[in-house]
C-alpha cells in the first residue's frame, strides 16, 4: 500500500498510485520516496516506513515529516529549528554502523521532510515490555556496545540530550544497539556550553544540569545510567528516585542479581553532581574493564580515540566482575 502524507487525509492507496485517490496529493516525495505506513508520531511530527523507488531493490527507509503539536509562534519556530537541526547533526555525524544514515532533507508541499536509514528491530522500551527486566548480562552488553557510539558522538563534538530506551534500537540483523533520534542533539562547542540553552530531554532521564539548560557530555552518561536502572528494574525513573533524600534507590526494586562492579559504575553514572560523575565514555569502559572493540563485532568500529581498558577481552567481563 501507499500511504498519503497529507496530515488531513492519510488515505491508504494502491502501491502503484501516483496521486492520492482521496485528496489528490502527490504520493512520491521528490519523485523517489514512497511512504508505506505510519511507524509513529511524536511532538514534532510523524514517522513513516517507506521505500526508495530510485534503487533497483527498492530498499526500506524512514520518512520523518515535520508536523509540530507545539502551540504559539515561538514554540513553532523552535520546533522547526530542532527538526532541521536533526538533519544537520545526522549529516555531520556521517556514516557510523550504529547511527542511522541521513539520505535526504527537503521541503515539499510546504512541509519539511528528512529521509534516513531504516533500522529493523525493536527499541528497548518495547523489548522491556515484552521480556521484562533486563539481566546483568544484557546491561553489560548494552554498555559495552553503546558507550563507543557515545564516544564517537561526543568527539564530533555533539551531545545527544535524549538518551532513553525508546531511542535505542536492537538491530534485528546483528543484535547491535543503534542510537536514534538526534532532534535534541546539540553542538558542544565551548561557546555553546557556556550559554544556558533551551531545556530539552525526556522527563526522568534528564541530568540535573541539563534540566537547567546547561548539558555536558556527562549529561548523556547520566541519561544512559537512568536507562540502565529502568531496564534492570522495569520501574519508571520517577519511582526509582527518593525525592526526600535526593538519591536514587534503584537497588530496592531489583529482582535480578548484579555484581558490585556494575552496581558501582551505575551509581557513579547517576551522581547528581556533574564532577562526581564519569566525564567520558572511556572512563566508564575502563571502570567496567571493557575493551572498545569486542571480538564478536562483525565489522571494524569507527576510528575513535579510545584506549582499550587494560587489554581485557569483552567476553571475559562477566568472569572479571
PDB file of C-alpha atoms in Angstrom:
ATOM      1  CA  UNK A   1       0.000   0.000   0.000  1.00  0.00           C
ATOM      2  CA  UNK A   2       0.961   3.639  -0.449  1.00  0.00           C
ATOM      3  CA  UNK A   3       0.313   5.993   2.480  1.00  0.00           C
ATOM      4  CA  UNK A   4      -0.864   9.520   1.753  1.00  0.00           C
ATOM      5  CA  UNK A   5       1.347  12.049   3.542  1.00  0.00           C
ATOM      6  CA  UNK A   6      -1.299  14.785   3.727  1.00  0.00           C
ATOM      7  CA  UNK A   7      -1.876  15.161   7.512  1.00  0.00           C
ATOM      8  CA  UNK A   8      -5.580  15.818   6.903  1.00  0.00           C
ATOM      9  CA  UNK A   9      -6.023  12.704   4.749  1.00  0.00           C
ATOM     10  CA  UNK A  10      -3.648   9.773   5.418  1.00  0.00           C
ATOM     11  CA  UNK A  11      -5.573   7.621   2.946  1.00  0.00           C
ATOM     12  CA  UNK A  12      -4.098   4.229   2.007  1.00  0.00           C
ATOM     13  CA  UNK A  13      -3.741   3.768  -1.753  1.00  0.00           C
ATOM     14  CA  UNK A  14      -2.513   1.003  -4.039  1.00  0.00           C
ATOM     15  CA  UNK A  15       1.276   0.832  -4.248  1.00  0.00           C
ATOM     16  CA  UNK A  16       1.449   1.959  -7.880  1.00  0.00           C
ATOM     17  CA  UNK A  17      -0.729   5.064  -7.423  1.00  0.00           C
ATOM     18  CA  UNK A  18       0.933   8.427  -8.124  1.00  0.00           C
ATOM     19  CA  UNK A  19      -1.714  10.705  -6.606  1.00  0.00           C
ATOM     20  CA  UNK A  20      -3.894  10.042  -3.552  1.00  0.00           C
ATOM     21  CA  UNK A  21      -7.300   8.783  -4.655  1.00  0.00           C
ATOM     22  CA  UNK A  22      -8.993  10.734  -1.856  1.00  0.00           C
ATOM     23  CA  UNK A  23      -7.288  14.150  -1.666  1.00  0.00           C
ATOM     24  CA  UNK A  24      -5.192  14.259  -4.840  1.00  0.00           C
ATOM     25  CA  UNK A  25      -1.870  14.835  -3.042  1.00  0.00           C
ATOM     26  CA  UNK A  26       1.293  13.552  -4.700  1.00  0.00           C
ATOM     27  CA  UNK A  27       2.340  10.301  -3.060  1.00  0.00           C
ATOM     28  CA  UNK A  28       6.018  10.262  -4.041  1.00  0.00           C
ATOM     29  CA  UNK A  29       8.409  12.599  -2.250  1.00  0.00           C
ATOM     30  CA  UNK A  30      10.863  14.150  -4.725  1.00  0.00           C
ATOM     31  CA  UNK A  31       9.557  11.531  -7.191  1.00  0.00           C
ATOM     32  CA  UNK A  32      11.547   8.963  -5.251  1.00  0.00           C
ATOM     33  CA  UNK A  33      10.374   8.051  -1.730  1.00  0.00           C
ATOM     34  CA  UNK A  34       7.011   6.317  -1.214  1.00  0.00           C
ATOM     35  CA  UNK A  35       5.502   6.045   2.278  1.00  0.00           C
ATOM     36  CA  UNK A  36       4.006   2.651   3.112  1.00  0.00           C
ATOM     37  CA  UNK A  37       2.647   3.059   6.627  1.00  0.00           C
ATOM     38  CA  UNK A  38       2.880   5.168   9.778  1.00  0.00           C
ATOM     39  CA  UNK A  39       5.529   3.972  12.248  1.00  0.00           C
ATOM     40  CA  UNK A  40       4.904   6.503  14.992  1.00  0.00           C
ATOM     41  CA  UNK A  41       4.072  10.049  15.967  1.00  0.00           C
ATOM     42  CA  UNK A  42       5.677  12.482  18.390  1.00  0.00           C
ATOM     43  CA  UNK A  43       5.710  16.138  19.302  1.00  0.00           C
ATOM     44  CA  UNK A  44       7.466  17.185  16.086  1.00  0.00           C
ATOM     45  CA  UNK A  45       5.754  15.007  13.514  1.00  0.00           C
ATOM     46  CA  UNK A  46       5.091  11.585  12.050  1.00  0.00           C
ATOM     47  CA  UNK A  47       7.452   8.819  11.042  1.00  0.00           C
ATOM     48  CA  UNK A  48       6.693   6.568   8.080  1.00  0.00           C
ATOM     49  CA  UNK A  49       8.147   3.339   6.768  1.00  0.00           C
ATOM     50  CA  UNK A  50       8.954   3.977   3.106  1.00  0.00           C
ATOM     51  CA  UNK A  51      10.763   2.607   0.059  1.00  0.00           C
ATOM     52  CA  UNK A  52      13.302   4.246  -2.218  1.00  0.00           C
ATOM     53  CA  UNK A  53      11.938   3.686  -5.727  1.00  0.00           C
ATOM     54  CA  UNK A  54      15.089   5.046  -7.381  1.00  0.00           C
ATOM     55  CA  UNK A  55      17.053   1.966  -6.344  1.00  0.00           C
ATOM     56  CA  UNK A  56      16.527  -1.380  -8.120  1.00  0.00           C
ATOM     57  CA  UNK A  57      15.948  -3.307  -4.884  1.00  0.00           C
ATOM     58  CA  UNK A  58      13.603  -0.602  -3.547  1.00  0.00           C
ATOM     59  CA  UNK A  59      15.098  -0.782  -0.021  1.00  0.00           C
ATOM     60  CA  UNK A  60      13.223   0.372   3.041  1.00  0.00           C
ATOM     61  CA  UNK A  61      13.919   3.797   4.514  1.00  0.00           C
ATOM     62  CA  UNK A  62      12.266   6.091   7.060  1.00  0.00           C
ATOM     63  CA  UNK A  63      10.495   9.360   6.280  1.00  0.00           C
ATOM     64  CA  UNK A  64      10.186  11.911   9.072  1.00  0.00           C
ATOM     65  CA  UNK A  65       7.543  14.552   8.439  1.00  0.00           C
ATOM     66  CA  UNK A  66       7.640  17.795  10.397  1.00  0.00           C
ATOM     67  CA  UNK A  67       4.208  18.216  11.948  1.00  0.00           C
ATOM     68  CA  UNK A  68       4.578  20.020  15.279  1.00  0.00           C
ATOM     69  CA  UNK A  69       1.992  19.918  18.024  1.00  0.00           C
ATOM     70  CA  UNK A  70       3.608  22.894  19.768  1.00  0.00           C
ATOM     71  CA  UNK A  71       1.389  25.960  20.075  1.00  0.00           C
ATOM     72  CA  UNK A  72       2.486  29.551  19.627  1.00  0.00           C
ATOM     73  CA  UNK A  73       4.875  31.268  17.238  1.00  0.00           C
ATOM     74  CA  UNK A  74       7.963  30.865  19.416  1.00  0.00           C
ATOM     75  CA  UNK A  75       7.324  27.175  20.037  1.00  0.00           C
ATOM     76  CA  UNK A  76       6.652  26.602  16.354  1.00  0.00           C
ATOM     77  CA  UNK A  77       9.902  28.295  15.388  1.00  0.00           C
ATOM     78  CA  UNK A  78      11.875  26.292  17.946  1.00  0.00           C
ATOM     79  CA  UNK A  79      10.313  23.056  16.715  1.00  0.00           C
ATOM     80  CA  UNK A  80      11.253  23.919  13.128  1.00  0.00           C
ATOM     81  CA  UNK A  81      14.830  24.625  14.206  1.00  0.00           C
ATOM     82  CA  UNK A  82      15.087  21.304  16.056  1.00  0.00           C
ATOM     83  CA  UNK A  83      13.764  19.359  13.087  1.00  0.00           C
ATOM     84  CA  UNK A  84      16.260  20.970  10.750  1.00  0.00           C
ATOM     85  CA  UNK A  85      18.948  20.510  13.380  1.00  0.00           C
ATOM     86  CA  UNK A  86      18.393  16.747  13.388  1.00  0.00           C
ATOM     87  CA  UNK A  87      19.141  16.630   9.666  1.00  0.00           C
ATOM     88  CA  UNK A  88      22.269  18.750  10.141  1.00  0.00           C
ATOM     89  CA  UNK A  89      23.511  16.618  13.041  1.00  0.00           C
ATOM     90  CA  UNK A  90      22.991  13.372  11.130  1.00  0.00           C
ATOM     91  CA  UNK A  91      24.845  14.822   8.162  1.00  0.00           C
ATOM     92  CA  UNK A  92      27.746  15.929  10.362  1.00  0.00           C
ATOM     93  CA  UNK A  93      27.992  12.529  12.020  1.00  0.00           C
ATOM     94  CA  UNK A  94      28.435  10.904   8.625  1.00  0.00           C
ATOM     95  CA  UNK A  95      28.379   7.132   8.396  1.00  0.00           C
ATOM     96  CA  UNK A  96      28.507   5.031  11.551  1.00  0.00           C
ATOM     97  CA  UNK A  97      27.231   1.473  11.730  1.00  0.00           C
ATOM     98  CA  UNK A  98      25.192   2.255  14.867  1.00  0.00           C
ATOM     99  CA  UNK A  99      23.692   5.613  13.850  1.00  0.00           C
ATOM    100  CA  UNK A 100      21.021   5.914  11.104  1.00  0.00           C
ATOM    101  CA  UNK A 101      22.424   7.444   7.928  1.00  0.00           C
ATOM    102  CA  UNK A 102      20.783  10.588   6.549  1.00  0.00           C
ATOM    103  CA  UNK A 103      19.679  10.162   2.930  1.00  0.00           C
ATOM    104  CA  UNK A 104      17.844  13.420   2.214  1.00  0.00           C
ATOM    105  CA  UNK A 105      16.369  16.601   3.671  1.00  0.00           C
ATOM    106  CA  UNK A 106      13.920  18.776   1.718  1.00  0.00           C
ATOM    107  CA  UNK A 107      10.638  20.712   1.692  1.00  0.00           C
ATOM    108  CA  UNK A 108       7.626  19.520  -0.290  1.00  0.00           C
ATOM    109  CA  UNK A 109       4.070  20.888  -0.156  1.00  0.00           C
ATOM    110  CA  UNK A 110       5.289  23.456   2.409  1.00  0.00           C
ATOM    111  CA  UNK A 111       6.308  20.720   4.840  1.00  0.00           C
ATOM    112  CA  UNK A 112       9.796  19.670   5.972  1.00  0.00           C
ATOM    113  CA  UNK A 113      10.930  16.082   5.482  1.00  0.00           C
ATOM    114  CA  UNK A 114      14.028  14.091   6.209  1.00  0.00           C
ATOM    115  CA  UNK A 115      14.727  10.600   4.941  1.00  0.00           C
ATOM    116  CA  UNK A 116      17.054   8.273   6.794  1.00  0.00           C
ATOM    117  CA  UNK A 117      18.183   4.676   7.043  1.00  0.00           C
ATOM    118  CA  UNK A 118      15.617   2.178   8.291  1.00  0.00           C
ATOM    119  CA  UNK A 119      16.732   0.148  11.301  1.00  0.00           C
ATOM    120  CA  UNK A 120      14.767  -3.059  11.600  1.00  0.00           C
ATOM    121  CA  UNK A 121      14.308  -4.079  15.202  1.00  0.00           C
ATOM    122  CA  UNK A 122      12.630  -3.186  18.473  1.00  0.00           C
ATOM    123  CA  UNK A 123      13.564  -0.317  20.741  1.00  0.00           C
ATOM    124  CA  UNK A 124      14.462  -1.169  24.315  1.00  0.00           C
ATOM    125  CA  UNK A 125      11.161   0.101  25.707  1.00  0.00           C
ATOM    126  CA  UNK A 126       9.379  -2.447  23.516  1.00  0.00           C
ATOM    127  CA  UNK A 127      11.835  -5.170  24.498  1.00  0.00           C
ATOM    128  CA  UNK A 128      11.339  -4.370  28.184  1.00  0.00           C
ATOM    129  CA  UNK A 129       7.550  -4.548  27.832  1.00  0.00           C
ATOM    130  CA  UNK A 130       7.767  -7.942  26.133  1.00  0.00           C
ATOM    131  CA  UNK A 131      10.596  -9.633  28.034  1.00  0.00           C
ATOM    132  CA  UNK A 132      10.597  -7.960  31.454  1.00  0.00           C
ATOM    133  CA  UNK A 133      13.537  -6.690  33.487  1.00  0.00           C
ATOM    134  CA  UNK A 134      16.963  -6.963  31.855  1.00  0.00           C
ATOM    135  CA  UNK A 135      19.589  -9.287  33.290  1.00  0.00           C
ATOM    136  CA  UNK A 136      23.051  -8.208  34.373  1.00  0.00           C
ATOM    137  CA  UNK A 137      24.487  -9.686  31.162  1.00  0.00           C
ATOM    138  CA  UNK A 138      22.082  -7.693  28.962  1.00  0.00           C
ATOM    139  CA  UNK A 139      23.021  -4.442  30.723  1.00  0.00           C
ATOM    140  CA  UNK A 140      26.738  -5.212  30.357  1.00  0.00           C
ATOM    141  CA  UNK A 141      26.219  -5.892  26.650  1.00  0.00           C
ATOM    142  CA  UNK A 142      24.279  -2.652  26.289  1.00  0.00           C
ATOM    143  CA  UNK A 143      27.014  -0.580  27.916  1.00  0.00           C
ATOM    144  CA  UNK A 144      29.794  -2.322  26.019  1.00  0.00           C
ATOM    145  CA  UNK A 145      28.056  -1.776  22.689  1.00  0.00           C
ATOM    146  CA  UNK A 146      26.662   1.737  23.168  1.00  0.00           C
ATOM    147  CA  UNK A 147      29.458   3.551  25.024  1.00  0.00           C
ATOM    148  CA  UNK A 148      31.758   3.608  21.960  1.00  0.00           C
ATOM    149  CA  UNK A 149      28.855   5.132  19.993  1.00  0.00           C
ATOM    150  CA  UNK A 150      28.506   7.884  22.586  1.00  0.00           C
ATOM    151  CA  UNK A 151      32.259   8.434  22.481  1.00  0.00           C
ATOM    152  CA  UNK A 152      32.047   8.843  18.698  1.00  0.00           C
ATOM    153  CA  UNK A 153      29.237  11.385  19.019  1.00  0.00           C
ATOM    154  CA  UNK A 154      30.986  13.335  21.778  1.00  0.00           C
ATOM    155  CA  UNK A 155      34.142  13.607  19.711  1.00  0.00           C
ATOM    156  CA  UNK A 156      32.250  15.382  16.891  1.00  0.00           C
ATOM    157  CA  UNK A 157      31.502  17.155  19.339  1.00  0.00           C
ATOM    158  CA  UNK A 158      27.765  16.619  19.935  1.00  0.00           C
ATOM    159  CA  UNK A 159      25.619  15.940  22.992  1.00  0.00           C
ATOM    160  CA  UNK A 160      22.645  13.699  22.208  1.00  0.00           C
ATOM    161  CA  UNK A 161      20.479  15.050  25.085  1.00  0.00           C
ATOM    162  CA  UNK A 162      17.760  12.390  24.798  1.00  0.00           C
ATOM    163  CA  UNK A 163      19.218   9.005  25.742  1.00  0.00           C
ATOM    164  CA  UNK A 164      16.343   6.720  26.781  1.00  0.00           C
ATOM    165  CA  UNK A 165      15.073   3.192  25.969  1.00  0.00           C
ATOM    166  CA  UNK A 166      12.817   4.433  23.154  1.00  0.00           C
ATOM    167  CA  UNK A 167      15.837   5.893  21.343  1.00  0.00           C
ATOM    168  CA  UNK A 168      17.931   2.720  21.424  1.00  0.00           C
ATOM    169  CA  UNK A 169      17.051   0.012  18.881  1.00  0.00           C
ATOM    170  CA  UNK A 170      18.368  -3.531  18.972  1.00  0.00           C
ATOM    171  CA  UNK A 171      19.016  -4.175  15.281  1.00  0.00           C
ATOM    172  CA  UNK A 172      17.472  -7.458  14.204  1.00  0.00           C
ATOM    173  CA  UNK A 173      20.238  -8.429  11.771  1.00  0.00           C
ATOM    174  CA  UNK A 174      23.126  -8.467  14.256  1.00  0.00           C
ATOM    175  CA  UNK A 175      21.723  -7.550  17.708  1.00  0.00           C
ATOM    176  CA  UNK A 176      23.789  -4.361  17.693  1.00  0.00           C
ATOM    177  CA  UNK A 177      22.364  -1.355  19.524  1.00  0.00           C
ATOM    178  CA  UNK A 178      21.598   1.641  17.312  1.00  0.00           C
ATOM    179  CA  UNK A 179      21.154   5.137  18.727  1.00  0.00           C
ATOM    180  CA  UNK A 180      18.381   7.118  17.034  1.00  0.00           C
ATOM    181  CA  UNK A 181      16.537  10.454  17.229  1.00  0.00           C
ATOM    182  CA  UNK A 182      19.081  13.258  17.055  1.00  0.00           C
ATOM    183  CA  UNK A 183      16.457  16.007  17.087  1.00  0.00           C
ATOM    184  CA  UNK A 184      17.624  17.140  20.513  1.00  0.00           C
ATOM    185  CA  UNK A 185      21.362  16.860  19.795  1.00  0.00           C
ATOM    186  CA  UNK A 186      23.410  19.969  20.483  1.00  0.00           C
ATOM    187  CA  UNK A 187      26.806  21.055  19.248  1.00  0.00           C
ATOM    188  CA  UNK A 188      29.117  21.046  22.251  1.00  0.00           C
ATOM    189  CA  UNK A 189      31.349  23.969  21.345  1.00  0.00           C
ATOM    190  CA  UNK A 190      32.981  25.884  24.160  1.00  0.00           C
ATOM    191  CA  UNK A 191      30.784  28.907  23.405  1.00  0.00           C
ATOM    192  CA  UNK A 192      27.583  26.850  23.282  1.00  0.00           C
ATOM    193  CA  UNK A 193      28.344  25.100  26.560  1.00  0.00           C
ATOM    194  CA  UNK A 194      28.856  28.434  28.282  1.00  0.00           C
ATOM    195  CA  UNK A 195      25.368  29.661  27.359  1.00  0.00           C
ATOM    196  CA  UNK A 196      22.209  28.478  29.071  1.00  0.00           C
ATOM    197  CA  UNK A 197      20.007  26.935  26.391  1.00  0.00           C
ATOM    198  CA  UNK A 198      16.513  25.550  25.961  1.00  0.00           C
ATOM    199  CA  UNK A 199      15.711  22.653  28.288  1.00  0.00           C
ATOM    200  CA  UNK A 200      15.327  19.565  26.109  1.00  0.00           C
ATOM    201  CA  UNK A 201      15.115  15.906  27.008  1.00  0.00           C
ATOM    202  CA  UNK A 202      12.731  13.329  28.418  1.00  0.00           C
ATOM    203  CA  UNK A 203      11.416  13.710  31.964  1.00  0.00           C
ATOM    204  CA  UNK A 204      13.022  11.245  34.345  1.00  0.00           C
ATOM    205  CA  UNK A 205      16.128  10.732  32.218  1.00  0.00           C
ATOM    206  CA  UNK A 206      17.456  14.304  32.140  1.00  0.00           C
ATOM    207  CA  UNK A 207      20.546  15.133  34.183  1.00  0.00           C
ATOM    208  CA  UNK A 208      20.179  17.983  36.732  1.00  0.00           C
ATOM    209  CA  UNK A 209      22.481  20.337  34.809  1.00  0.00           C
ATOM    210  CA  UNK A 210      20.630  19.606  31.563  1.00  0.00           C
ATOM    211  CA  UNK A 211      17.337  20.444  33.285  1.00  0.00           C
ATOM    212  CA  UNK A 212      18.864  23.880  33.921  1.00  0.00           C
ATOM    213  CA  UNK A 213      19.758  24.273  30.257  1.00  0.00           C
ATOM    214  CA  UNK A 214      23.475  23.513  30.656  1.00  0.00           C
ATOM    215  CA  UNK A 215      24.108  19.991  29.315  1.00  0.00           C
ATOM    216  CA  UNK A 216      27.583  18.452  29.150  1.00  0.00           C
ATOM    217  CA  UNK A 217      28.927  15.178  27.782  1.00  0.00           C
ATOM    218  CA  UNK A 218      28.397  13.742  31.260  1.00  0.00           C
ATOM    219  CA  UNK A 219      24.691  14.530  30.879  1.00  0.00           C
ATOM    220  CA  UNK A 220      24.396  11.807  28.224  1.00  0.00           C
ATOM    221  CA  UNK A 221      26.182   9.373  30.543  1.00  0.00           C
ATOM    222  CA  UNK A 222      23.717  10.214  33.325  1.00  0.00           C
ATOM    223  CA  UNK A 223      20.783   9.506  30.984  1.00  0.00           C
ATOM    224  CA  UNK A 224      22.408   6.216  29.988  1.00  0.00           C
ATOM    225  CA  UNK A 225      22.673   5.312  33.682  1.00  0.00           C
ATOM    226  CA  UNK A 226      18.979   6.061  34.228  1.00  0.00           C
ATOM    227  CA  UNK A 227      18.172   3.969  31.167  1.00  0.00           C
ATOM    228  CA  UNK A 228      20.103   1.047  32.656  1.00  0.00           C
ATOM    229  CA  UNK A 229      18.374   1.102  36.046  1.00  0.00           C
ATOM    230  CA  UNK A 230      14.983   1.421  34.355  1.00  0.00           C
ATOM    231  CA  UNK A 231      15.758  -1.665  32.277  1.00  0.00           C
ATOM    232  CA  UNK A 232      17.137  -3.558  35.304  1.00  0.00           C
ATOM    233  CA  UNK A 233      14.096  -2.895  37.499  1.00  0.00           C
ATOM    234  CA  UNK A 234      11.266  -2.441  34.989  1.00  0.00           C
ATOM    235  CA  UNK A 235      10.257   0.598  37.049  1.00  0.00           C
ATOM    236  CA  UNK A 236       9.860   4.157  35.817  1.00  0.00           C
ATOM    237  CA  UNK A 237      12.729   6.524  36.732  1.00  0.00           C
ATOM    238  CA  UNK A 238      10.473   8.640  38.936  1.00  0.00           C
ATOM    239  CA  UNK A 239       9.757   5.567  41.085  1.00  0.00           C
ATOM    240  CA  UNK A 240      13.481   4.897  41.494  1.00  0.00           C
ATOM    241  CA  UNK A 241      14.371   8.324  42.897  1.00  0.00           C
ATOM    242  CA  UNK A 242      13.713   9.285  46.525  1.00  0.00           C
ATOM    243  CA  UNK A 243      12.876  12.984  46.385  1.00  0.00           C
ATOM    244  CA  UNK A 244      13.040  13.421  50.165  1.00  0.00           C
ATOM    245  CA  UNK A 245      16.595  12.032  50.261  1.00  0.00           C
ATOM    246  CA  UNK A 246      17.657  13.373  46.861  1.00  0.00           C
ATOM    247  CA  UNK A 247      19.077   9.999  45.887  1.00  0.00           C
ATOM    248  CA  UNK A 248      18.437   7.005  43.659  1.00  0.00           C
ATOM    249  CA  UNK A 249      17.027   3.919  45.417  1.00  0.00           C
ATOM    250  CA  UNK A 250      17.023   1.592  42.415  1.00  0.00           C
ATOM    251  CA  UNK A 251      18.511  -1.337  44.355  1.00  0.00           C
ATOM    252  CA  UNK A 252      15.282  -1.552  46.384  1.00  0.00           C
ATOM    253  CA  UNK A 253      13.463  -2.614  43.217  1.00  0.00           C
ATOM    254  CA  UNK A 254      15.933  -5.155  41.833  1.00  0.00           C
ATOM    255  CA  UNK A 255      14.605  -8.617  41.032  1.00  0.00           C
ATOM    256  CA  UNK A 256      17.808  -9.743  39.296  1.00  0.00           C
ATOM    257  CA  UNK A 257      21.290 -10.192  40.703  1.00  0.00           C
ATOM    258  CA  UNK A 258      24.069  -7.787  39.733  1.00  0.00           C
ATOM    259  CA  UNK A 259      27.713  -7.698  40.758  1.00  0.00           C
ATOM    260  CA  UNK A 260      29.365  -4.969  42.815  1.00  0.00           C
ATOM    261  CA  UNK A 261      31.415  -3.533  39.960  1.00  0.00           C
ATOM    262  CA  UNK A 262      28.405  -2.940  37.724  1.00  0.00           C
ATOM    263  CA  UNK A 263      26.465  -1.514  40.666  1.00  0.00           C
ATOM    264  CA  UNK A 264      29.253   0.929  41.482  1.00  0.00           C
ATOM    265  CA  UNK A 265      29.501   2.014  37.849  1.00  0.00           C
ATOM    266  CA  UNK A 266      25.761   2.675  37.697  1.00  0.00           C
ATOM    267  CA  UNK A 267      25.892   4.624  40.971  1.00  0.00           C
ATOM    268  CA  UNK A 268      28.641   6.862  39.597  1.00  0.00           C
ATOM    269  CA  UNK A 269      26.749   7.419  36.348  1.00  0.00           C
ATOM    270  CA  UNK A 270      23.791   8.600  38.437  1.00  0.00           C
ATOM    271  CA  UNK A 271      25.624  11.118  40.623  1.00  0.00           C
ATOM    272  CA  UNK A 272      23.737  14.408  40.884  1.00  0.00           C
ATOM    273  CA  UNK A 273      26.926  16.459  40.897  1.00  0.00           C
ATOM    274  CA  UNK A 274      28.479  16.600  37.435  1.00  0.00           C
ATOM    275  CA  UNK A 275      32.064  16.473  38.728  1.00  0.00           C
ATOM    276  CA  UNK A 276      31.300  13.357  40.789  1.00  0.00           C
ATOM    277  CA  UNK A 277      30.096  11.558  37.671  1.00  0.00           C
ATOM    278  CA  UNK A 278      32.017   9.852  34.875  1.00  0.00           C
ATOM    279  CA  UNK A 279      33.116  12.539  32.427  1.00  0.00           C
ATOM    280  CA  UNK A 280      33.732  10.423  29.334  1.00  0.00           C
ATOM    281  CA  UNK A 281      32.587   7.150  27.820  1.00  0.00           C
ATOM    282  CA  UNK A 282      36.182   5.913  28.031  1.00  0.00           C
ATOM    283  CA  UNK A 283      36.142   6.308  31.823  1.00  0.00           C
ATOM    284  CA  UNK A 284      33.042   4.125  32.032  1.00  0.00           C
ATOM    285  CA  UNK A 285      34.555   1.480  29.780  1.00  0.00           C
ATOM    286  CA  UNK A 286      37.708   1.419  31.869  1.00  0.00           C
ATOM    287  CA  UNK A 287      35.699   1.133  35.069  1.00  0.00           C
ATOM    288  CA  UNK A 288      33.895  -1.854  33.597  1.00  0.00           C
ATOM    289  CA  UNK A 289      37.182  -3.258  32.196  1.00  0.00           C
ATOM    290  CA  UNK A 290      35.661  -3.443  28.740  1.00  0.00           C
ATOM    291  CA  UNK A 291      37.666  -3.292  25.537  1.00  0.00           C
ATOM    292  CA  UNK A 292      36.423  -0.869  22.913  1.00  0.00           C
ATOM    293  CA  UNK A 293      36.443  -3.471  20.139  1.00  0.00           C
ATOM    294  CA  UNK A 294      34.587  -6.683  21.077  1.00  0.00           C
ATOM    295  CA  UNK A 295      35.866  -9.816  19.335  1.00  0.00           C
ATOM    296  CA  UNK A 296      32.313 -10.633  18.214  1.00  0.00           C
ATOM    297  CA  UNK A 297      31.932  -7.390  16.247  1.00  0.00           C
ATOM    298  CA  UNK A 298      31.468  -8.384  12.574  1.00  0.00           C
ATOM    299  CA  UNK A 299      32.747  -5.078  11.225  1.00  0.00           C
ATOM    300  CA  UNK A 300      35.504  -2.707  12.381  1.00  0.00           C
ATOM    301  CA  UNK A 301      34.490   0.042  14.787  1.00  0.00           C
ATOM    302  CA  UNK A 302      34.900   3.663  13.613  1.00  0.00           C
ATOM    303  CA  UNK A 303      38.305   5.218  14.201  1.00  0.00           C
ATOM    304  CA  UNK A 304      37.716   6.900  17.545  1.00  0.00           C
ATOM    305  CA  UNK A 305      40.401   7.790  20.023  1.00  0.00           C
ATOM    306  CA  UNK A 306      39.606   5.464  22.872  1.00  0.00           C
ATOM    307  CA  UNK A 307      42.099   3.321  24.691  1.00  0.00           C
ATOM    308  CA  UNK A 308      41.500  -0.313  25.480  1.00  0.00           C
ATOM    309  CA  UNK A 309      40.911  -0.818  29.180  1.00  0.00           C
ATOM    310  CA  UNK A 310      43.852  -2.895  30.347  1.00  0.00           C
ATOM    311  CA  UNK A 311      43.562  -5.136  27.291  1.00  0.00           C
ATOM    312  CA  UNK A 312      40.678  -7.057  28.838  1.00  0.00           C
ATOM    313  CA  UNK A 313      38.622  -9.154  26.446  1.00  0.00           C
ATOM    314  CA  UNK A 314      34.945  -8.216  26.171  1.00  0.00           C
ATOM    315  CA  UNK A 315      33.851 -11.819  26.636  1.00  0.00           C
ATOM    316  CA  UNK A 316      35.858 -12.120  29.858  1.00  0.00           C
ATOM    317  CA  UNK A 317      33.930  -9.339  31.546  1.00  0.00           C
ATOM    318  CA  UNK A 318      31.487 -11.469  33.487  1.00  0.00           C
ATOM    319  CA  UNK A 319      34.338 -13.568  34.892  1.00  0.00           C
ATOM    320  CA  UNK A 320      36.251 -10.446  35.909  1.00  0.00           C
ATOM    321  CA  UNK A 321      33.377  -8.682  37.656  1.00  0.00           C
TER     322      UNK A 321
END
